[in-house]
Coordinates of C-alpha atoms in Angstrom, one line a residue:
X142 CA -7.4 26.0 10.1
X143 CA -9.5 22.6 10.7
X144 CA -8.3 21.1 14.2
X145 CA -7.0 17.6 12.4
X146 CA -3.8 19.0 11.2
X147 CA -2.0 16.1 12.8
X148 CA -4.3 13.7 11.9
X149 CA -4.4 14.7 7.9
X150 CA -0.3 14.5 8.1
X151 CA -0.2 11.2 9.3
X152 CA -2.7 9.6 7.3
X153 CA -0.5 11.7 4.3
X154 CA 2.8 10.4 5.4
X155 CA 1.8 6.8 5.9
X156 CA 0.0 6.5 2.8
X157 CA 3.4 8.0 1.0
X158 CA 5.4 5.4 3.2
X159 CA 3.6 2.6 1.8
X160 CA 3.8 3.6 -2.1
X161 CA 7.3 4.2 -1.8
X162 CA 8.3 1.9 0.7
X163 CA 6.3 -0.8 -1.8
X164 CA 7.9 1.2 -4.8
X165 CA 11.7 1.1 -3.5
X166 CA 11.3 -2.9 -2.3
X167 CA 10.2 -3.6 -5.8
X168 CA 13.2 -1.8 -7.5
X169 CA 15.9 -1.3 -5.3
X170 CA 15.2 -4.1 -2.6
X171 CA 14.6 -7.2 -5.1
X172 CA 16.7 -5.4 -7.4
X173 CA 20.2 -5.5 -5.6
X174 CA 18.7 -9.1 -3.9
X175 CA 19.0 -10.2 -7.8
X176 CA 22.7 -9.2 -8.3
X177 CA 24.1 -11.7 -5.0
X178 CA 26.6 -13.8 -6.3
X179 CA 24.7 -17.2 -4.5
X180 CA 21.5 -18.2 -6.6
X181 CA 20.5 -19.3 -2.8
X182 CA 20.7 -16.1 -1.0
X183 CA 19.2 -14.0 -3.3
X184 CA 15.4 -14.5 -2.0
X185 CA 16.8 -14.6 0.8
X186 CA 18.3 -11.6 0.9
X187 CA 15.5 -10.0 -0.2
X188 CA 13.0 -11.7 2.5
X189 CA 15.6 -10.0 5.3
X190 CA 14.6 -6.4 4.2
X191 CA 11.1 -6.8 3.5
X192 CA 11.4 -8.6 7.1
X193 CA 12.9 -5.2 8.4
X194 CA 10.1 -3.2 6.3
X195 CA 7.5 -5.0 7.9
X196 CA 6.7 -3.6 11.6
X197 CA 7.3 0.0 10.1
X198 CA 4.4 -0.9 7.6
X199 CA 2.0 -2.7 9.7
X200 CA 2.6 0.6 12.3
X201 CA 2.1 3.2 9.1
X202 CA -0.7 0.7 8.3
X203 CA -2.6 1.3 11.9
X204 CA -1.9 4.8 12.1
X205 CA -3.3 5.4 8.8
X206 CA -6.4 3.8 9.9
X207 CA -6.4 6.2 13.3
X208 CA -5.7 9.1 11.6
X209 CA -8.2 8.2 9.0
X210 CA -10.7 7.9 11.6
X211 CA -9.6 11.0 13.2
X212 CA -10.1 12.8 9.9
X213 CA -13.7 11.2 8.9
X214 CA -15.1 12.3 12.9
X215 CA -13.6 16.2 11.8
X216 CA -15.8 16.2 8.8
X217 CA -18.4 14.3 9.7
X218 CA -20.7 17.3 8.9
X219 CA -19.4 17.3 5.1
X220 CA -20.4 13.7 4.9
X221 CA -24.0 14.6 5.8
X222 CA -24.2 17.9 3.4
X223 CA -21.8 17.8 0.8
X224 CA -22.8 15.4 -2.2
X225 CA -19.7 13.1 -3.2
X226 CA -17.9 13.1 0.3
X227 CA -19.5 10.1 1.3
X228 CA -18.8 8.1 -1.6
X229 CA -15.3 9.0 -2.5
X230 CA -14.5 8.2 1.4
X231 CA -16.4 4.8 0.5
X232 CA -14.0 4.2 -2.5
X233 CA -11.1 5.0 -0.6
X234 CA -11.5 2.6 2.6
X235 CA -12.5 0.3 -0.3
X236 CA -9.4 0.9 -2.2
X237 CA -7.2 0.8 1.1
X238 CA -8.5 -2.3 2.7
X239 CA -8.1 -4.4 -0.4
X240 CA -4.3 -2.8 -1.1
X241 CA -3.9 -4.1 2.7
X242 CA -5.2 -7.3 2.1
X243 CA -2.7 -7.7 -1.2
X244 CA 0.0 -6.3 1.0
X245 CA -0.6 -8.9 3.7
X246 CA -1.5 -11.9 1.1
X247 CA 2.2 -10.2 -0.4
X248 CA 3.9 -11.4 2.8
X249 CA 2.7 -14.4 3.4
X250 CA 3.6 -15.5 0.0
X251 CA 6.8 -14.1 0.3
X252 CA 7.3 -15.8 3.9
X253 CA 6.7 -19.1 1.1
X254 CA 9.3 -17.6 -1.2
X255 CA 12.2 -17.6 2.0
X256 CA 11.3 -20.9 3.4
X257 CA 12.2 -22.3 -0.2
X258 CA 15.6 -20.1 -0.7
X259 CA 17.6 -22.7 -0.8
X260 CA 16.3 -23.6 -4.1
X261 CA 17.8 -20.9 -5.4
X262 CA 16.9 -18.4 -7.7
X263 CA 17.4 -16.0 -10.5
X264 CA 16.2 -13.0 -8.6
X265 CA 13.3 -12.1 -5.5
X266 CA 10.8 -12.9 -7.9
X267 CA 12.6 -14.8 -10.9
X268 CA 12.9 -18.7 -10.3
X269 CA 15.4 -20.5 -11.9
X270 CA 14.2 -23.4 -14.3
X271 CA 14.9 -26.1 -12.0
X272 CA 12.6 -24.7 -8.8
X273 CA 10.2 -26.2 -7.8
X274 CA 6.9 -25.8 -8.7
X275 CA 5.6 -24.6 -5.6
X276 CA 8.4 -21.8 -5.3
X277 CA 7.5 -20.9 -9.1
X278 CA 4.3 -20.3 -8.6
X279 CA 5.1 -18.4 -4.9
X280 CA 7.8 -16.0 -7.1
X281 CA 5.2 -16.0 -10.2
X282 CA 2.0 -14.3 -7.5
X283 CA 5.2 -12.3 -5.9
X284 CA 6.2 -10.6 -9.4
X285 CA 2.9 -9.7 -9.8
X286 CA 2.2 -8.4 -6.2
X287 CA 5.1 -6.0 -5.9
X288 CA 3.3 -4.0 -9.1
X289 CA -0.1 -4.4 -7.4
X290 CA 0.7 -2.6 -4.4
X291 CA 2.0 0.6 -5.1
X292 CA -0.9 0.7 -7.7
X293 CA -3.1 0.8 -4.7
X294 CA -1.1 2.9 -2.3
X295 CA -1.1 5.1 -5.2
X296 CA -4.9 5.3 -5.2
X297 CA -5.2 6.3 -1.9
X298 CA -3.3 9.2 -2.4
X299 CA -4.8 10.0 -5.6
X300 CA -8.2 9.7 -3.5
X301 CA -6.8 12.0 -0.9
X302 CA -6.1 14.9 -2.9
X303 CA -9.6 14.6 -4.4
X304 CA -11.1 14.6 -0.5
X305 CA -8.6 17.6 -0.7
X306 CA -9.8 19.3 -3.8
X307 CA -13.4 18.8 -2.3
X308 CA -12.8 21.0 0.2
X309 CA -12.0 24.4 -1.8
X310 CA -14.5 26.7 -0.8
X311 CA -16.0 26.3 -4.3
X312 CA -16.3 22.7 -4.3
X313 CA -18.0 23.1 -1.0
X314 CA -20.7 25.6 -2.0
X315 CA -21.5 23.6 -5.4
X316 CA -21.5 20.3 -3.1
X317 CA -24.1 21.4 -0.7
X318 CA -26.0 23.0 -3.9
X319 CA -27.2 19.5 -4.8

């Protein structure tokens, strides 16, 4: 066994806390957040937990990136030799930066969403007709976001069982064939 057995598990788990973490915000978080009885606590509500969520994600977020790093020194050699490596590993950080960047850009918007709560609202990302059009448009990029992300997160899974599949014996021997 490859000495990165730690390293592969973290950058595994973290990647699975943010799809579901992203997944069960979207559904279950906004959902129940949607069924307060006060159109002003609703957002809200829902601004508390992803509050709580957040230093758990920005911490699986950082240790994804160690353990990533950990993992590309390991196989640094297969980067050199094995056709594909290199690219899909390009593809992923690609994929994971910019699904970091919407989760980020998903925060601040939602920081927007809370500071205009007391508007009041159909659900996390539902406004009611009288909002404003500022909060709107803040629940509009929000409903749209909280699909986004686990799209992403997704992909770098997806993309980590392929770095995975790439490393059957052989994959390996018809990799360094080319």
């Amino acid at each position: 066994m490859a000495g990165n057995l730690i390293a592969r598990s973290v950058h595994d788990l973290t990647a699975a806390a943010w799809f579901g973490g992203s997944l069960m915000g979207a559904i279950g978080l906004n959902g129940a957040a949607a069924e307060a009885k006060d159109p002003t606590e609703r957002t809200h509500l829902s601004s508390l937990g992803w509050k709580k969520w957040a230093p758990l994600q920005t911490a699986a977020f950082a240790a994804h990136i160690v353990a990533g790093l950990a993992v590309t020194w390991e196989n640094k050699d297969r980067f050199a030799k094995q056709h594909g490596v290199t690219r899909l590993s390009v593809y992923k950080t690609v994929v994971t930066l910019t699904g970091a960047a919407v989760t980020l850009y998903a925060g601040l918007v939602g920081k927007k969403v809370d500071e205009l709560a007391a508007e009041g609202a159909e659900g996390a990302t539902e406004p009611k007709a009288s909002a404003s059009s500022e909060l709107k448009s803040a629940q509009k990029q929000l409903k749209i976001l909280q699909w986004a992300i686990p799209v992403f997160a997704g992909g770098v899974i997806v993309l980590g069982a392929k770095h995975g599949e790439m490393q059957r014996p052989k994959n390996v021997i018809k990799g360094l064939a080319r």
